[in-house]
PDB file of C-alpha atoms in Angstrom:
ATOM      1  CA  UNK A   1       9.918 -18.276   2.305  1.00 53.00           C
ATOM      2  CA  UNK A   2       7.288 -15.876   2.982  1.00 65.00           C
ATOM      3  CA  UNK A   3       6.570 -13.262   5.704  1.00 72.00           C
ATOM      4  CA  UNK A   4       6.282 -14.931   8.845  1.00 76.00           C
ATOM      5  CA  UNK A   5       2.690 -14.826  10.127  1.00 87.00           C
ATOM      6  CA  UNK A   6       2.147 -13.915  13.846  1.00 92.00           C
ATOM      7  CA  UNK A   7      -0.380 -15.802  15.271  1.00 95.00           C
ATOM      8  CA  UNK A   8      -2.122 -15.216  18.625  1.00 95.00           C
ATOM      9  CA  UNK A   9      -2.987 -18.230  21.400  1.00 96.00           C
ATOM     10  CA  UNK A  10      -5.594 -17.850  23.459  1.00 96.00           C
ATOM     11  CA  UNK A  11      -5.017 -20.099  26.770  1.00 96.00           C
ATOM     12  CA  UNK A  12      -8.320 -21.278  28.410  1.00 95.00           C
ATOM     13  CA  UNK A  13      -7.256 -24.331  29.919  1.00 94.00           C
ATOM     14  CA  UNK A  14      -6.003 -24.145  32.808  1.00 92.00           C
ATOM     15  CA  UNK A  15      -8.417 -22.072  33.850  1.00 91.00           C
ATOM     16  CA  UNK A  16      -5.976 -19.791  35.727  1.00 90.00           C
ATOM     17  CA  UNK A  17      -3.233 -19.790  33.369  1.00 93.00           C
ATOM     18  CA  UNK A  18      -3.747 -15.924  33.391  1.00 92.00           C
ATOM     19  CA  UNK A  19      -3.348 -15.896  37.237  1.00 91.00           C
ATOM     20  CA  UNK A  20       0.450 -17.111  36.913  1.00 91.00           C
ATOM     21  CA  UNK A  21       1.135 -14.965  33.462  1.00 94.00           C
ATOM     22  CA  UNK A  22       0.655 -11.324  32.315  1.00 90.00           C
ATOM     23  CA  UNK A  23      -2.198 -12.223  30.289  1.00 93.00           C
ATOM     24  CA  UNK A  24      -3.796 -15.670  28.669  1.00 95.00           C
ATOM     25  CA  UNK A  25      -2.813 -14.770  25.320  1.00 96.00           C
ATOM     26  CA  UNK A  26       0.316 -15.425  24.110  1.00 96.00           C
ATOM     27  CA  UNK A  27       1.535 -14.337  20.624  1.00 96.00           C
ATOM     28  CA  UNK A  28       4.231 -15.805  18.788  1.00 96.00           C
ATOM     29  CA  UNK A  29       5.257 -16.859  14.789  1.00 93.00           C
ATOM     30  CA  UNK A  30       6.312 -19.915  13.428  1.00 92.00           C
ATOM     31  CA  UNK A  31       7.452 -21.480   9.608  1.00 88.00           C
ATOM     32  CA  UNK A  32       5.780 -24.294  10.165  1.00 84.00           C
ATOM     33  CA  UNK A  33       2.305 -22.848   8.752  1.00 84.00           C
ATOM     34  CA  UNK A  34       3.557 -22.813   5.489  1.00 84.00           C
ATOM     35  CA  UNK A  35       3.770 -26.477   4.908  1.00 84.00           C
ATOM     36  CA  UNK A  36      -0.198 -27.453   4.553  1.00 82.00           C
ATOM     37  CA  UNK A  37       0.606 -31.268   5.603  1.00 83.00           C
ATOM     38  CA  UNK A  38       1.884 -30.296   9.232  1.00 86.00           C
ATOM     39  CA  UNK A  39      -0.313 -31.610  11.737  1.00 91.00           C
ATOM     40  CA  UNK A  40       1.440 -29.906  14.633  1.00 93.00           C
ATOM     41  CA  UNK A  41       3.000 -26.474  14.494  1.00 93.00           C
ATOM     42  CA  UNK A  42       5.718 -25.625  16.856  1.00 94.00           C
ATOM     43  CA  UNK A  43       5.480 -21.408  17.953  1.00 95.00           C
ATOM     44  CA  UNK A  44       8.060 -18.866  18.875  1.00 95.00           C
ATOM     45  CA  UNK A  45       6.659 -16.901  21.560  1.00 96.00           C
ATOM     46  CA  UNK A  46       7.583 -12.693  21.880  1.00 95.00           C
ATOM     47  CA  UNK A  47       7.762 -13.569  25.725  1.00 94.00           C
ATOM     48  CA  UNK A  48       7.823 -16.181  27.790  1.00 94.00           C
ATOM     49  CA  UNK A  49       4.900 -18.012  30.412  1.00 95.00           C
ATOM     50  CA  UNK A  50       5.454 -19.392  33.469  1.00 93.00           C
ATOM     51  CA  UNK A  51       3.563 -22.793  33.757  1.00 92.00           C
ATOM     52  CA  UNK A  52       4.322 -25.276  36.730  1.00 88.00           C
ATOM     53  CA  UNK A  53       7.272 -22.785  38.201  1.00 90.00           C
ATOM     54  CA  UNK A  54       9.123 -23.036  34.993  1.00 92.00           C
ATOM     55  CA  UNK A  55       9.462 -20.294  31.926  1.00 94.00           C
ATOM     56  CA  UNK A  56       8.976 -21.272  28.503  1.00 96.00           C
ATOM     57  CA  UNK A  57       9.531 -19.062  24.736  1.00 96.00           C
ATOM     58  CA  UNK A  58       8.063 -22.104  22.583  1.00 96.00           C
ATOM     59  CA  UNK A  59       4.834 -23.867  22.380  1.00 96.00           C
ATOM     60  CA  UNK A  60       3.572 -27.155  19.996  1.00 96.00           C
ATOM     61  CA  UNK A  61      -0.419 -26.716  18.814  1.00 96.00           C
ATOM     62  CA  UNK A  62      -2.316 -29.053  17.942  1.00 94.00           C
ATOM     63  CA  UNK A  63      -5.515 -29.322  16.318  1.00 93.00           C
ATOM     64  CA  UNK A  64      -7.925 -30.523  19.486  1.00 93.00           C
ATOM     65  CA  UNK A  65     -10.352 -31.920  17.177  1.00 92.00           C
ATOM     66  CA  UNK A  66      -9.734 -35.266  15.257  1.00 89.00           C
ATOM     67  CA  UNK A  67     -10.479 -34.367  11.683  1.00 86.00           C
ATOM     68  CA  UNK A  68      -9.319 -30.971  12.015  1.00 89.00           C
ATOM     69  CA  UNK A  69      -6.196 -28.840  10.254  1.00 89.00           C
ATOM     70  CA  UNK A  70      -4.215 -26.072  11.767  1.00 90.00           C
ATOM     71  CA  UNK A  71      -4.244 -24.589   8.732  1.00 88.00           C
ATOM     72  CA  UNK A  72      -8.178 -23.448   9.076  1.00 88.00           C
ATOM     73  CA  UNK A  73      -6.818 -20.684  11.357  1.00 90.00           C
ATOM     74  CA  UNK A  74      -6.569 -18.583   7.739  1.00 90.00           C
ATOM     75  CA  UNK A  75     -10.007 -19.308   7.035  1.00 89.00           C
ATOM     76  CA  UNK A  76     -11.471 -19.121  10.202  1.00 86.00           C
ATOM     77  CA  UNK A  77     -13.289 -15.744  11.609  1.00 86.00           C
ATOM     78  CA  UNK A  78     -12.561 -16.644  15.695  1.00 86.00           C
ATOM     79  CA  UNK A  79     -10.054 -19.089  15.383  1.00 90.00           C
ATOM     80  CA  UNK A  80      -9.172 -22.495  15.793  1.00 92.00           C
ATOM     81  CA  UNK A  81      -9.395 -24.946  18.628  1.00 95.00           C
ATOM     82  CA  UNK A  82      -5.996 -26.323  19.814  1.00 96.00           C
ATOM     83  CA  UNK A  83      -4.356 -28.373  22.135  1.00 97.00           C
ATOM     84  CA  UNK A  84      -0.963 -26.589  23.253  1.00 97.00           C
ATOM     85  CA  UNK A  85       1.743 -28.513  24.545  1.00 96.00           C
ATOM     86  CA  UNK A  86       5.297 -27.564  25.795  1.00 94.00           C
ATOM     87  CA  UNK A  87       8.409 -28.901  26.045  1.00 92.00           C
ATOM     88  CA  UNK A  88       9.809 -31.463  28.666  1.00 90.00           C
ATOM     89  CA  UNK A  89      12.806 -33.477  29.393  1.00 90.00           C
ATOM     90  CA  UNK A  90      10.613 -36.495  27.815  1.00 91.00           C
ATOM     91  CA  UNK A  91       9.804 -35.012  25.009  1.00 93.00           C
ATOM     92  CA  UNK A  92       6.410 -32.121  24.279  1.00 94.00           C
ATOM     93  CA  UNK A  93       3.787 -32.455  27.064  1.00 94.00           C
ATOM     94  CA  UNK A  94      -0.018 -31.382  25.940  1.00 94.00           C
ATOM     95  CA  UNK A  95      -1.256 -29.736  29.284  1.00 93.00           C
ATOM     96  CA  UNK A  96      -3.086 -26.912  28.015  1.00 96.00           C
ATOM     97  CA  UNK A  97      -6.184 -26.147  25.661  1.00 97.00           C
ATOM     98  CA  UNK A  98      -6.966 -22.821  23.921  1.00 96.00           C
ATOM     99  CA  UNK A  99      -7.698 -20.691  20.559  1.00 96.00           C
ATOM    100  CA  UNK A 100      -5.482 -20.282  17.596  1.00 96.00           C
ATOM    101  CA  UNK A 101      -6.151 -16.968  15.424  1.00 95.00           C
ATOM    102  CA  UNK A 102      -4.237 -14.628  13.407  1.00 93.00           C
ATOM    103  CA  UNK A 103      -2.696 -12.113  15.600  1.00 90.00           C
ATOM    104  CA  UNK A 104      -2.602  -8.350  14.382  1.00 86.00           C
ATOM    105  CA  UNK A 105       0.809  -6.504  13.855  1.00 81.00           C
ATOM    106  CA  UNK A 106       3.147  -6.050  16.967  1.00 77.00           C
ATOM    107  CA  UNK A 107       2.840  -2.983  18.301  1.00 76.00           C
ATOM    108  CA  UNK A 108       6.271  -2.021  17.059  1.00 76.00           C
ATOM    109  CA  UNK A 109       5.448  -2.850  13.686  1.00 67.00           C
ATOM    110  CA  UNK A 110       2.029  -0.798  13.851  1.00 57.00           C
ATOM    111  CA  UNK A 111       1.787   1.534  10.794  1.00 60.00           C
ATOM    112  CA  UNK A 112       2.631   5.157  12.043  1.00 58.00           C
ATOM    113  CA  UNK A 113      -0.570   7.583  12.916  1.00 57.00           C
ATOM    114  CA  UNK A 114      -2.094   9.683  10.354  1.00 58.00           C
ATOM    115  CA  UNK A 115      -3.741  11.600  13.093  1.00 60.00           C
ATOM    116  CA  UNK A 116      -4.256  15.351  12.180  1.00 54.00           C
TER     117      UNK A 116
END
Protein backbone atom coordinates (compact mmCIF):
# COMPACT_ATOMS: atom_id res chain seq x y z
CA UNK A 1 0.00 0.00 0.00
CA UNK A 2 1.18 3.27 -1.01
CA UNK A 3 1.16 6.80 0.51
CA UNK A 4 -2.22 7.83 0.99
CA UNK A 5 -3.15 10.65 -1.40
CA UNK A 6 -5.08 13.67 0.06
CA UNK A 7 -7.50 14.81 -2.12
CA UNK A 8 -9.45 18.10 -1.93
CA UNK A 9 -13.58 18.44 -2.58
CA UNK A 10 -14.81 21.33 -3.73
CA UNK A 11 -18.70 21.63 -2.68
CA UNK A 12 -20.79 23.75 -5.15
CA UNK A 13 -24.01 22.25 -4.76
CA UNK A 14 -25.83 23.35 -2.43
CA UNK A 15 -25.13 26.53 -3.22
CA UNK A 16 -24.70 27.60 0.43
CA UNK A 17 -22.98 24.68 1.71
CA UNK A 18 -20.22 27.25 2.71
CA UNK A 19 -22.84 29.29 4.68
CA UNK A 20 -23.38 26.27 7.24
CA UNK A 21 -19.42 25.12 7.14
CA UNK A 22 -16.01 26.84 7.60
CA UNK A 23 -15.35 26.73 4.05
CA UNK A 24 -16.78 24.66 0.77
CA UNK A 25 -13.78 22.67 0.49
CA UNK A 26 -13.32 19.83 2.33
CA UNK A 27 -10.08 17.74 2.27
CA UNK A 28 -9.79 14.29 3.18
CA UNK A 29 -7.75 10.76 1.95
CA UNK A 30 -8.99 7.58 1.12
CA UNK A 31 -7.44 3.78 -0.13
CA UNK A 32 -9.91 3.40 -2.31
CA UNK A 33 -8.00 5.36 -5.26
CA UNK A 34 -5.68 2.77 -5.59
CA UNK A 35 -7.92 0.17 -7.01
CA UNK A 36 -8.51 1.61 -10.80
CA UNK A 37 -11.96 -0.46 -11.09
CA UNK A 38 -13.73 1.52 -8.14
CA UNK A 39 -16.48 3.45 -9.38
CA UNK A 40 -17.19 5.16 -6.08
CA UNK A 41 -14.57 6.22 -3.58
CA UNK A 42 -15.50 6.58 -0.02
CA UNK A 43 -13.22 9.82 1.80
CA UNK A 44 -11.94 10.40 5.26
CA UNK A 45 -12.42 13.91 5.96
CA UNK A 46 -9.57 16.05 8.41
CA UNK A 47 -12.85 17.69 9.86
CA UNK A 48 -16.16 17.33 9.83
CA UNK A 49 -19.39 19.44 7.84
CA UNK A 50 -22.48 20.11 9.09
CA UNK A 51 -25.20 19.34 6.39
CA UNK A 52 -29.02 19.21 7.37
CA UNK A 53 -28.14 19.88 11.35
CA UNK A 54 -26.05 16.81 11.43
CA UNK A 55 -21.94 16.43 11.42
CA UNK A 56 -20.30 14.12 9.21
CA UNK A 57 -16.08 12.90 8.89
CA UNK A 58 -16.83 10.68 5.64
CA UNK A 59 -18.07 11.34 2.23
CA UNK A 60 -18.84 8.72 -1.03
CA UNK A 61 -17.84 10.52 -4.67
CA UNK A 62 -18.98 9.70 -7.47
CA UNK A 63 -18.16 10.39 -10.91
CA UNK A 64 -21.29 12.89 -12.00
CA UNK A 65 -20.78 12.08 -15.51
CA UNK A 66 -21.85 8.65 -17.04
CA UNK A 67 -18.76 7.50 -18.84
CA UNK A 68 -16.50 9.03 -16.49
CA UNK A 69 -13.64 7.50 -13.86
CA UNK A 70 -12.62 8.89 -10.56
CA UNK A 71 -9.46 8.00 -11.33
CA UNK A 72 -9.00 11.07 -14.02
CA UNK A 73 -8.53 13.27 -10.91
CA UNK A 74 -4.51 12.24 -11.46
CA UNK A 75 -4.66 13.33 -14.87
CA UNK A 76 -6.76 16.11 -14.67
CA UNK A 77 -5.35 19.93 -14.34
CA UNK A 78 -8.80 21.39 -12.34
CA UNK A 79 -10.27 18.37 -11.30
CA UNK A 80 -12.98 16.12 -11.65
CA UNK A 81 -16.72 16.48 -11.53
CA UNK A 82 -18.42 14.46 -8.72
CA UNK A 83 -21.45 13.70 -7.14
CA UNK A 84 -20.83 13.50 -3.20
CA UNK A 85 -23.02 11.62 -1.12
CA UNK A 86 -23.09 10.91 2.70
CA UNK A 87 -24.12 8.53 4.89
CA UNK A 88 -27.74 7.79 6.22
CA UNK A 89 -29.60 5.35 8.26
CA UNK A 90 -30.76 3.89 4.67
CA UNK A 91 -27.78 3.57 3.36
CA UNK A 92 -25.29 6.73 1.30
CA UNK A 93 -27.54 9.64 0.19
CA UNK A 94 -26.12 11.74 -3.04
CA UNK A 95 -27.28 15.36 -2.05
CA UNK A 96 -24.42 17.29 -3.06
CA UNK A 97 -22.34 18.10 -6.34
CA UNK A 98 -18.76 19.46 -6.50
CA UNK A 99 -14.92 19.15 -7.74
CA UNK A 100 -12.51 16.41 -7.01
CA UNK A 101 -8.64 17.45 -7.27
CA UNK A 102 -5.49 16.57 -5.67
CA UNK A 103 -5.14 18.46 -2.54
CA UNK A 104 -1.58 19.90 -1.60
CA UNK A 105 0.23 18.76 1.68
CA UNK A 106 -1.52 19.54 5.10
CA UNK A 107 -0.24 22.29 6.54
CA UNK A 108 1.43 20.21 9.21
CA UNK A 109 3.13 18.21 6.80
CA UNK A 110 4.39 21.42 4.79
CA UNK A 111 8.18 21.13 4.15
CA UNK A 112 9.96 23.51 6.72
CA UNK A 113 11.01 27.23 5.33
CA UNK A 114 14.24 27.82 3.75
CA UNK A 115 13.68 31.47 4.26
CA UNK A 116 17.01 33.42 4.82
Amino acid sequence: MGEPVRFRLHVSEPFDFERWNESADLFGTTPDCEDEEADEWVIDLESSFCFNEKDYRVVLVAPRYVGERLTRVFDSIVGQPVRIAHRTMDGWHFSMAGMLSLAPPAPDEAPASTDF
